[in-house]
C-alpha positions as CSV (number, residue, x, y, z in Angstrom):
1,X,-52.5,-5.7,-19.1
2,X,-51.6,-4.8,-15.5
3,X,-53.7,-1.7,-15.7
4,X,-56.7,-3.8,-16.9
5,X,-56.1,-6.2,-14.1
6,X,-56.2,-3.4,-11.5
7,X,-59.5,-2.1,-13.0
8,X,-61.0,-5.5,-12.9
9,X,-60.0,-6.1,-9.3
10,X,-61.5,-2.7,-8.3
11,X,-64.8,-3.6,-10.1
12,X,-67.4,-4.9,-7.6
13,X,-69.0,-6.9,-10.4
14,X,-65.9,-9.0,-10.5
15,X,-66.5,-10.2,-7.0
16,X,-70.2,-10.9,-7.8
17,X,-69.4,-13.1,-10.8
18,X,-66.5,-14.9,-9.1
19,X,-68.5,-15.5,-5.9
20,X,-71.4,-17.0,-7.8
21,X,-69.1,-19.3,-9.7
22,X,-67.4,-20.4,-6.4
23,X,-70.7,-20.9,-4.6
24,X,-72.0,-23.1,-7.5
25,X,-68.7,-25.2,-7.3
26,X,-68.8,-25.6,-3.6
27,X,-72.5,-26.6,-3.6
28,X,-72.0,-29.0,-6.5
29,X,-69.0,-30.6,-4.7
30,X,-70.9,-31.1,-1.4
31,X,-73.8,-32.6,-3.3
32,X,-71.6,-34.8,-5.5
33,X,-69.6,-36.2,-2.6
34,X,-72.7,-37.0,-0.6
35,X,-74.1,-38.9,-3.6
36,X,-70.9,-40.7,-4.1
37,X,-70.6,-41.9,-0.5
38,X,-74.2,-43.1,-0.6
39,X,-73.6,-44.9,-3.9
40,X,-70.4,-46.6,-2.7
41,X,-72.2,-47.9,0.4
42,X,-74.9,-49.4,-1.9
43,X,-72.4,-51.1,-4.2
44,X,-70.4,-52.4,-1.4
45,X,-73.4,-54.2,-0.1
46,X,-74.4,-55.6,-3.5
47,X,-71.0,-56.2,-5.2
48,X,-68.6,-56.5,-2.3
49,X,-67.2,-59.6,-4.0
50,X,-66.4,-57.8,-7.2
51,X,-63.4,-55.4,-7.0
52,X,-63.9,-54.4,-10.7
53,X,-67.2,-52.8,-9.9
54,X,-65.7,-50.9,-6.9
55,X,-62.7,-49.8,-9.1
56,X,-65.1,-48.2,-11.6
57,X,-67.0,-46.5,-8.8
58,X,-64.6,-43.5,-8.5
59,X,-64.8,-40.2,-6.5
60,X,-63.7,-38.3,-9.6
61,X,-67.3,-38.5,-10.8
62,X,-68.1,-35.9,-8.2
63,X,-65.9,-33.4,-10.1
64,X,-67.9,-30.6,-11.7
65,X,-69.4,-31.5,-15.0
66,X,-69.1,-35.3,-14.6
67,X,-72.6,-35.5,-13.2
68,X,-72.0,-37.9,-10.3
69,X,-74.3,-40.8,-9.8
70,X,-77.5,-38.7,-10.2
71,X,-78.4,-35.4,-11.8
72,X,-76.4,-32.7,-10.0
73,X,-78.3,-29.4,-10.4
74,X,-75.6,-27.1,-9.2
75,X,-73.0,-28.7,-11.5
76,X,-75.3,-28.3,-14.5
77,X,-76.0,-24.7,-13.5
78,X,-72.3,-23.9,-13.6
79,X,-72.2,-24.9,-17.3
80,X,-75.6,-23.3,-18.0
81,X,-74.9,-19.8,-16.4
82,X,-71.1,-19.3,-17.0
83,X,-71.5,-16.9,-20.0
84,X,-73.6,-14.5,-17.8
85,X,-71.5,-14.8,-14.7
86,X,-68.3,-14.2,-16.6
87,X,-69.8,-11.3,-18.6
88,X,-70.9,-9.4,-15.5
89,X,-67.3,-8.2,-14.7
90,X,-65.8,-8.3,-18.2
91,X,-68.2,-7.7,-21.1
92,X,-68.9,-4.0,-20.4
93,X,-65.3,-2.8,-19.9
94,X,-65.2,-0.7,-23.0
95,X,-68.7,0.7,-22.2
96,X,-67.4,1.7,-18.8
97,X,-64.4,3.5,-20.3
98,X,-66.8,5.3,-22.7
99,X,-69.1,6.3,-19.9
100,X,-66.3,7.6,-17.6
101,X,-64.5,9.5,-20.3
102,X,-61.5,7.3,-19.9
103,X,-61.7,6.0,-23.4
104,X,-60.6,9.3,-25.0
105,X,-57.6,9.4,-22.6
106,X,-56.6,5.8,-23.3
107,X,-56.8,6.2,-27.1
108,X,-54.7,9.4,-26.9
109,X,-52.1,7.7,-24.7
110,X,-51.6,4.4,-26.5
111,X,-53.4,4.5,-29.8
112,X,-56.5,2.8,-31.0
113,X,-55.0,-0.4,-32.2
114,X,-53.1,-1.1,-28.9
115,X,-56.1,-0.2,-26.8
116,X,-58.6,-2.4,-28.5
117,X,-56.2,-5.4,-28.9
118,X,-55.5,-5.2,-25.1
119,X,-59.1,-5.1,-24.3
120,X,-59.9,-8.1,-26.4
121,X,-57.0,-10.2,-25.2
122,X,-57.5,-9.3,-21.6
123,X,-61.2,-10.1,-21.7
124,X,-60.5,-13.5,-23.4
125,X,-57.7,-14.5,-21.0
126,X,-59.5,-13.3,-17.9
127,X,-62.7,-15.3,-18.9
128,X,-60.6,-18.3,-19.5
129,X,-59.1,-18.4,-16.1
130,X,-62.2,-17.3,-14.3
131,X,-64.0,-20.2,-15.8
132,X,-61.1,-22.7,-15.2
133,X,-59.9,-21.9,-11.7
134,X,-63.2,-22.6,-9.7
135,X,-63.4,-25.9,-11.5
136,X,-59.9,-26.9,-10.6
137,X,-60.7,-25.9,-7.0
138,X,-63.7,-28.3,-7.2
139,X,-61.3,-31.1,-8.1
140,X,-59.2,-30.4,-5.1
141,X,-62.2,-30.1,-2.8
142,X,-63.6,-33.4,-3.9
143,X,-60.2,-35.1,-3.4
144,X,-59.9,-33.6,0.1
145,X,-63.4,-34.6,1.1
146,X,-63.0,-38.2,-0.2
147,X,-59.3,-38.5,0.8
148,X,-58.7,-39.9,-2.7
149,X,-55.9,-38.6,-5.0
150,X,-54.7,-41.7,-6.9
151,X,-57.0,-42.7,-9.7
152,X,-54.7,-45.3,-11.4
153,X,-57.0,-48.1,-10.3
154,X,-59.9,-46.6,-12.1
155,X,-57.9,-46.0,-15.3
156,X,-56.7,-49.6,-15.2
157,X,-60.2,-50.8,-14.9
158,X,-61.4,-48.4,-17.6
159,X,-58.8,-49.7,-20.1
160,X,-60.0,-53.2,-19.5
161,X,-63.6,-52.0,-19.9
162,X,-62.7,-50.5,-23.3
163,X,-60.8,-53.7,-24.3
164,X,-63.7,-55.9,-23.2
165,X,-61.6,-57.8,-20.8
166,X,-63.1,-56.5,-17.5
167,X,-65.2,-59.0,-15.7
168,X,-68.5,-57.4,-14.6
169,X,-71.7,-58.9,-13.3
170,X,-73.8,-57.2,-16.0
171,X,-73.8,-54.5,-18.7
172,X,-74.7,-51.6,-16.3
173,X,-71.3,-50.0,-16.7
174,X,-71.3,-49.8,-20.5
175,X,-72.5,-46.2,-20.2
176,X,-69.1,-45.3,-18.6
177,X,-67.5,-45.6,-22.1
178,X,-66.8,-42.1,-23.5
179,X,-67.0,-41.1,-27.2
180,X,-64.5,-38.3,-26.9
181,X,-61.1,-38.3,-25.2
182,X,-61.5,-41.8,-24.0
183,X,-57.8,-42.5,-24.4
184,X,-57.1,-39.7,-21.9
185,X,-59.5,-41.2,-19.4
186,X,-57.6,-44.5,-19.8
187,X,-54.4,-42.7,-18.8
188,X,-55.9,-40.6,-15.9
189,X,-59.2,-38.8,-15.1
190,X,-57.0,-35.8,-14.4
191,X,-56.0,-35.5,-18.0
192,X,-59.5,-36.1,-19.2
193,X,-61.0,-33.4,-17.0
194,X,-58.2,-30.9,-17.6
195,X,-58.7,-31.1,-21.4
196,X,-62.5,-30.5,-20.9
197,X,-61.9,-27.6,-18.6
198,X,-59.5,-26.0,-21.0
199,X,-62.0,-26.4,-23.9
200,X,-64.6,-24.8,-21.7
201,X,-62.3,-21.9,-20.9
202,X,-61.6,-21.3,-24.5
203,X,-65.4,-21.1,-25.2
204,X,-65.9,-18.9,-22.1
205,X,-63.4,-16.4,-23.5
206,X,-65.3,-16.4,-26.8
207,X,-68.6,-15.7,-25.2
208,X,-67.3,-12.8,-23.1
209,X,-65.6,-11.4,-26.2
210,X,-68.9,-11.5,-28.0
211,X,-70.3,-9.3,-25.3
212,X,-67.3,-7.0,-25.5
213,X,-67.6,-6.8,-29.3
214,X,-71.3,-5.9,-29.2
215,X,-70.6,-3.2,-26.6
216,X,-69.1,-1.3,-29.5
217,X,-72.3,-1.3,-31.4
218,X,-74.9,-1.2,-28.6
219,X,-75.5,1.3,-25.9
220,X,-77.6,-0.7,-23.4
221,X,-75.2,-1.9,-20.6
222,X,-77.6,-4.6,-19.3
223,X,-78.2,-6.0,-22.8
224,X,-74.4,-6.1,-23.4
225,X,-74.0,-8.1,-20.2
226,X,-76.9,-10.5,-21.0
227,X,-76.0,-11.0,-24.7
228,X,-73.5,-13.8,-24.3
229,X,-76.0,-15.7,-22.2
230,X,-78.8,-15.0,-24.7
231,X,-76.7,-16.3,-27.6
232,X,-75.8,-19.4,-25.5
233,X,-79.4,-20.1,-24.6
234,X,-80.8,-19.4,-28.1
235,X,-78.3,-21.9,-29.6
236,X,-79.3,-24.5,-26.9
237,X,-83.0,-24.0,-27.6
238,X,-82.7,-24.1,-31.4
239,X,-80.4,-27.1,-31.5
240,X,-82.5,-28.9,-29.0
241,X,-85.7,-28.3,-31.0
242,X,-84.1,-29.3,-34.3
243,X,-82.5,-32.4,-32.6
244,X,-79.0,-31.3,-33.4
245,X,-77.8,-31.9,-29.8
246,X,-74.3,-32.9,-30.9
247,X,-73.7,-29.3,-32.1
248,X,-74.9,-27.6,-28.9
249,X,-72.0,-26.1,-26.9
250,X,-73.7,-27.0,-23.6
251,X,-73.6,-30.7,-24.5
252,X,-70.1,-30.9,-25.7
253,X,-68.6,-28.7,-23.0
254,X,-70.0,-30.8,-20.2
255,X,-67.4,-33.6,-19.5
256,X,-70.1,-36.2,-18.8
257,X,-70.9,-36.2,-22.6
258,X,-74.7,-36.2,-21.9
259,X,-75.8,-36.9,-25.6
260,X,-74.9,-39.0,-28.6
261,X,-73.5,-37.6,-31.8
262,X,-70.6,-35.7,-30.3
263,X,-67.4,-35.4,-32.3
264,X,-64.1,-33.5,-32.3
265,X,-64.8,-31.7,-35.6
266,X,-68.1,-30.3,-34.3
267,X,-66.2,-28.8,-31.3
268,X,-63.6,-27.2,-33.7
269,X,-66.2,-25.9,-36.1
270,X,-68.4,-24.3,-33.4
271,X,-65.4,-22.8,-31.7
272,X,-64.1,-21.3,-35.0
273,X,-67.5,-19.9,-35.8
274,X,-67.8,-18.4,-32.3
275,X,-64.4,-16.8,-32.4
276,X,-64.7,-15.5,-35.9
277,X,-68.1,-13.9,-35.0
278,X,-66.5,-12.3,-32.0
279,X,-63.6,-11.0,-34.0
280,X,-65.9,-9.8,-36.9
281,X,-68.3,-7.9,-34.7
282,X,-65.3,-6.4,-32.7
283,X,-63.6,-5.3,-35.9
284,X,-66.8,-3.7,-37.2
285,X,-67.4,-2.0,-33.9
286,X,-63.8,-0.6,-33.9
287,X,-64.3,0.8,-37.4
288,X,-67.6,2.3,-36.5
289,X,-66.0,4.1,-33.6
290,X,-63.0,5.5,-35.5
291,X,-64.3,9.0,-35.1
292,X,-64.1,8.8,-31.3
293,X,-61.0,10.9,-31.3
C-alpha cells in the first residue's frame, strides 16, 4: 500500500483532481456563507421577534451538499463531477503499470492475486478519502467564516419541528424536515452530514473501481478515465427521464435530499449493484489477463 501511495503522490494527475475538488469546495463555501449572511439579515428584519425562526436559520446549511438558501452551483458541481475528478489520478493505475512495463515486474515480485487485490483496495480507499476530506474541510471553513461551531440550538428547534411543538409564524419551514437520517439531524448536524459524506465516499470508491476494472478490458486511457463519469451521468439521465429520481445516486448522495421517494433500501440496493458490478468486471479482467506472465 505504501508503494501505491508513493506512486499516487508522484502522479501529477493526483494534484489536478485534488485541486479541482478543493477549488469547488472553497468556491461553494464562499458562495454559501455569503447567501447565509444575506438571508439572516432578511429574517432578522422580518422575524426578529421569533427566536424559533432564527434557530432554524443555521450556518450549517452552507456546508457542501446542503444547498444553502438558494441553488449553489459549485456545491452541486462537486456532486456532479466527483467520479471524473477522482478517476483522473486513480482509475488508470493498472493501465499505467502496463504501459511502463512495471506490471510484469510487480506480478513476478508479489504474485497476481496480491497485486490486483492491492490495486482494488488502494483505489477504493483512496477515492473514499479524496472525496471525504475536501468536504470535511468545507465544514471547517464554513464554521470559521461564520464563527459558529455549536449547533445544539438548531437541533433542539428541529426536534420540536418534528414533534409539531415548535411555534412558527407559518408553514414555510416544513421543507426542513428530512426523509432520511432525520433522527441524526435532531442530535446534531455534524452527525447528519458525516453519515452523508461517508455514504458518498463509499460510492466514490465504487465509481473509481469501475474505471479500474474496465482498464483491464479496455485499452483507451481517456475512455477508462471518463467511464465512471459516463456511467454516473447515464444513470442520472435514464432515471430522470423515467421519473425514477429516488433511485438516482446523485439525488440520494446529496445531503439536501432534493427529491421525494428516497429510502434507505434504495441506497443499499444501488450500492450493492455498483460494488458487485465493479468486482465482477474486475474479476473478469483479471482472468482475461492471466497470460500476462
